[in-house]
Amino acid sequence: MPLDNDTYDVKMPSLEGKAWAGANEDWVVYIGYNCEWELVNVYTHHRVPLPKILDCPEVEHTGILRTFNYDHGDCRLQKIAICRVPDRSWGYRNACVVAIFYKHVVVLTSTPPWILLKNQFLYTDVYCDAIQYKGLVFAATTRGTVFGWDPHSFGPVNIPPPILENFYNQGGDDDGDDHEHEDEEGPYT
């Protein structure tokens, strides 16, 4: 379908009073004011309720849709990443979602409850996205820092940036040479 076609608003009366918080493939996560979160398939309308985030120890609801209280401070829900969509052959019980808060990451796998992934290294960065890969959860910050957790063991690991081998300087130097050529000594690296 071309992207320049007209768009249409679609209303699902059963989702009245809920807000969209994330999507993957044909599944969308909706959140309600009563802390009830659910996965909804936009084509089949199949619904998979998620455990309440309040089941996660130390998390309290403030009465505001995306704002929760953690450790005596507000934490705002940024998005919910659906890392693995539910499958009918598993009875829709194999979903994996990661709730990304301003300063916290909470994961829900096919074996509830929610697991709060704590990070003693995060001071000024804000989480913006997350994925699950081979049982590990990776969360990126707005500064490009990536942290990784095994949800069933202690603490995050700061993922270092990749080592760039054969990196060529294309910038130039004080002599006006831009290093884009080889001279008698060989290529610049």
Tab-separated table of C-alpha atoms in Angstrom:
chain	number	residue	atom	x	y	z
A	1	MET	CA	0.000	0.000	0.000
A	2	PRO	CA	1.531	3.345	-0.988
A	3	LEU	CA	2.196	5.717	1.874
A	4	ASP	CA	0.677	8.686	0.039
A	5	ASN	CA	-2.879	7.284	0.204
A	6	ASP	CA	-5.499	8.911	2.373
A	7	THR	CA	-5.583	7.832	6.000
A	8	TYR	CA	-8.671	7.114	8.047
A	9	ASP	CA	-9.313	7.218	11.762
A	10	VAL	CA	-10.652	3.993	13.199
A	11	LYS	CA	-12.351	3.832	16.577
A	12	MET	CA	-12.614	0.694	18.649
A	13	PRO	CA	-15.400	1.311	21.187
A	14	SER	CA	-14.078	-1.443	23.449
A	15	LEU	CA	-10.869	0.550	23.907
A	16	GLU	CA	-12.575	3.767	24.977
A	17	GLY	CA	-10.643	5.461	27.770
A	18	LYS	CA	-7.403	3.633	26.991
A	19	ALA	CA	-4.192	4.902	25.457
A	20	TRP	CA	-1.826	3.301	22.959
A	21	ALA	CA	1.634	2.610	24.447
A	22	GLY	CA	3.445	0.434	21.890
A	23	ALA	CA	3.073	-1.883	18.907
A	24	ASN	CA	4.748	-4.733	17.057
A	25	GLU	CA	3.412	-6.406	13.923
A	26	ASP	CA	-0.390	-6.498	14.292
A	27	TRP	CA	-0.365	-6.255	18.107
A	28	VAL	CA	-0.855	-3.039	20.073
A	29	VAL	CA	-0.475	-2.432	23.816
A	30	TYR	CA	-3.249	-0.394	25.403
A	31	ILE	CA	-3.125	0.983	28.916
A	32	GLY	CA	-6.047	2.112	31.040
A	33	TYR	CA	-6.434	4.465	33.997
A	34	ASN	CA	-7.039	1.516	36.313
A	35	CYS	CA	-3.559	0.089	35.510
A	36	GLU	CA	-5.041	-2.607	33.302
A	37	TRP	CA	-2.769	-3.176	30.344
A	38	GLU	CA	-3.534	-5.480	27.447
A	39	LEU	CA	-2.239	-6.626	24.099
A	40	VAL	CA	-4.822	-6.296	21.317
A	41	ASN	CA	-4.558	-7.755	17.836
A	42	VAL	CA	-5.846	-5.041	15.498
A	43	TYR	CA	-7.103	-7.539	12.907
A	44	THR	CA	-8.603	-10.349	14.986
A	45	HIS	CA	-9.481	-8.172	18.026
A	46	HIS	CA	-8.037	-10.912	20.247
A	47	ARG	CA	-7.090	-9.500	23.646
A	48	VAL	CA	-4.369	-10.709	25.993
A	49	PRO	CA	-4.527	-9.070	29.425
A	50	LEU	CA	-1.166	-8.333	31.032
A	51	PRO	CA	-0.574	-8.529	34.785
A	52	LYS	CA	-0.995	-5.196	36.520
A	53	ILE	CA	2.210	-3.203	36.802
A	54	LEU	CA	1.252	-2.648	40.436
A	55	ASP	CA	2.128	-6.318	40.983
A	56	CYS	CA	5.746	-5.228	40.546
A	57	PRO	CA	7.218	-4.559	44.002
A	58	GLU	CA	7.987	-0.923	44.801
A	59	VAL	CA	5.783	0.507	42.011
A	60	GLU	CA	2.708	2.569	42.945
A	61	HIS	CA	0.097	4.181	40.710
A	62	THR	CA	-0.403	7.932	41.024
A	63	GLY	CA	-3.827	8.129	39.375
A	64	ILE	CA	-2.317	9.745	36.270
A	65	LEU	CA	-2.373	7.488	33.189
A	66	ARG	CA	1.363	7.181	32.445
A	67	THR	CA	2.821	8.260	35.790
A	68	PHE	CA	3.833	5.896	38.552
A	69	ASN	CA	5.637	6.304	41.831
A	70	TYR	CA	8.887	4.468	42.444
A	71	ASP	CA	11.285	5.011	45.336
A	72	HIS	CA	9.332	8.107	46.466
A	73	GLY	CA	9.581	9.793	43.069
A	74	ASP	CA	7.503	9.960	39.913
A	75	CYS	CA	8.492	7.813	36.967
A	76	ARG	CA	6.756	8.299	33.636
A	77	LEU	CA	6.000	5.499	31.197
A	78	GLN	CA	7.741	6.261	27.892
A	79	LYS	CA	6.535	3.254	25.884
A	80	ILE	CA	5.966	-0.469	25.999
A	81	ALA	CA	8.085	-2.533	23.616
A	82	ILE	CA	6.520	-5.793	22.472
A	83	CYS	CA	9.627	-7.946	22.118
A	84	ARG	CA	7.765	-11.156	21.298
A	85	VAL	CA	4.188	-11.148	20.051
A	86	PRO	CA	1.804	-13.740	21.513
A	87	ASP	CA	1.204	-16.853	19.452
A	88	ARG	CA	-2.034	-18.817	19.256
A	89	SER	CA	-0.175	-22.155	19.318
A	90	TRP	CA	1.119	-21.194	22.793
A	91	GLY	CA	-2.321	-20.145	23.972
A	92	TYR	CA	-1.223	-16.487	23.696
A	93	ARG	CA	0.927	-16.948	26.833
A	94	ASN	CA	4.356	-16.522	25.236
A	95	ALA	CA	4.462	-12.748	24.831
A	96	CYS	CA	7.372	-10.699	26.129
A	97	VAL	CA	6.944	-6.988	26.760
A	98	VAL	CA	9.286	-4.400	28.224
A	99	ALA	CA	7.827	-1.316	29.899
A	100	ILE	CA	10.228	1.587	29.455
A	101	PHE	CA	9.967	4.288	32.076
A	102	TYR	CA	11.875	7.542	32.273
A	103	LYS	CA	14.605	6.026	34.479
A	104	HIS	CA	13.518	2.388	34.832
A	105	VAL	CA	12.974	-0.734	32.758
A	106	VAL	CA	10.470	-3.437	33.696
A	107	VAL	CA	10.192	-6.728	31.817
A	108	LEU	CA	7.333	-9.217	31.611
A	109	THR	CA	8.044	-12.595	30.037
A	110	SER	CA	5.795	-15.585	29.615
A	111	THR	CA	6.381	-16.391	33.293
A	112	PRO	CA	4.895	-13.461	35.249
A	113	PRO	CA	5.327	-11.372	37.339
A	114	TRP	CA	6.902	-8.128	36.192
A	115	ILE	CA	10.624	-7.889	36.928
A	116	LEU	CA	12.063	-4.455	37.732
A	117	LEU	CA	15.528	-4.193	36.169
A	118	LYS	CA	17.506	-1.864	38.395
A	119	ASN	CA	20.446	0.194	37.191
A	120	GLN	CA	22.897	1.767	39.603
A	121	PHE	CA	24.817	3.366	36.688
A	122	LEU	CA	21.995	5.525	35.297
A	123	TYR	CA	22.182	9.078	36.609
A	124	THR	CA	21.233	11.581	33.927
A	125	ASP	CA	20.318	9.397	30.965
A	126	VAL	CA	16.741	8.580	30.044
A	127	TYR	CA	15.654	5.258	28.546
A	128	CYS	CA	14.030	5.473	25.121
A	129	ASP	CA	13.783	1.925	23.742
A	130	ALA	CA	14.416	-1.726	24.582
A	131	ILE	CA	14.578	-5.181	23.029
A	132	GLN	CA	14.938	-8.738	24.226
A	133	TYR	CA	17.523	-10.958	22.556
A	134	LYS	CA	18.399	-14.524	23.594
A	135	GLY	CA	16.872	-14.051	27.032
A	136	LEU	CA	18.680	-10.771	27.729
A	137	VAL	CA	17.020	-7.350	27.830
A	138	PHE	CA	18.864	-4.435	26.217
A	139	ALA	CA	17.747	-0.849	26.829
A	140	ALA	CA	19.053	2.217	25.014
A	141	THR	CA	19.190	5.720	26.444
A	142	THR	CA	18.678	9.043	24.696
A	143	ARG	CA	22.481	9.536	24.786
A	144	GLY	CA	23.122	6.268	22.960
A	145	THR	CA	24.268	4.274	25.976
A	146	VAL	CA	23.065	0.667	25.987
A	147	PHE	CA	22.556	-1.412	29.121
A	148	GLY	CA	21.899	-5.143	29.171
A	149	TRP	CA	20.343	-7.392	31.824
A	150	ASP	CA	19.705	-11.016	32.423
A	151	PRO	CA	16.273	-10.596	34.076
A	152	HIS	CA	16.945	-13.530	36.364
A	153	SER	CA	20.286	-12.349	37.772
A	154	PHE	CA	21.748	-9.224	39.357
A	155	GLY	CA	22.386	-5.886	37.733
A	156	PRO	CA	22.918	-4.351	34.333
A	157	VAL	CA	26.010	-4.428	32.194
A	158	ASN	CA	27.027	-1.292	30.304
A	159	ILE	CA	27.535	-2.341	26.682
A	160	PRO	CA	30.665	-0.633	25.261
A	161	PRO	CA	30.541	0.939	21.798
A	162	PRO	CA	31.895	-1.162	18.929
A	163	ILE	CA	35.606	-1.033	18.153
A	164	LEU	CA	36.065	0.491	14.723
A	165	GLU	CA	38.904	-1.226	12.910
A	166	ASN	CA	40.244	0.262	9.684
A	167	PHE	CA	38.800	3.639	10.585
A	168	TYR	CA	39.971	6.211	8.068
A	169	ASN	CA	40.322	9.861	9.017
A	170	GLN	CA	38.545	11.907	6.389
A	171	GLY	CA	38.791	15.179	8.261
A	172	GLY	CA	42.094	16.831	7.301
A	173	ASP	CA	44.786	18.442	9.408
A	174	ASP	CA	46.432	21.814	10.057
A	175	ASP	CA	48.450	21.586	6.796
A	176	GLY	CA	45.284	21.580	4.696
A	177	ASP	CA	45.796	17.944	3.727
A	178	ASP	CA	42.556	15.972	3.698
A	179	HIS	CA	44.217	12.501	3.837
A	180	GLU	CA	42.087	11.154	1.001
A	181	HIS	CA	45.094	10.014	-0.997
A	182	GLU	CA	48.104	7.784	-0.667
A	183	ASP	CA	51.617	9.170	-0.635
A	184	GLU	CA	54.991	7.504	-0.895
A	185	GLU	CA	54.690	6.155	2.680
A	186	GLY	CA	51.337	4.408	2.126
A	187	PRO	CA	47.717	5.126	2.999
A	188	TYR	CA	46.753	7.141	6.037
A	189	THR	CA	44.781	5.260	8.666
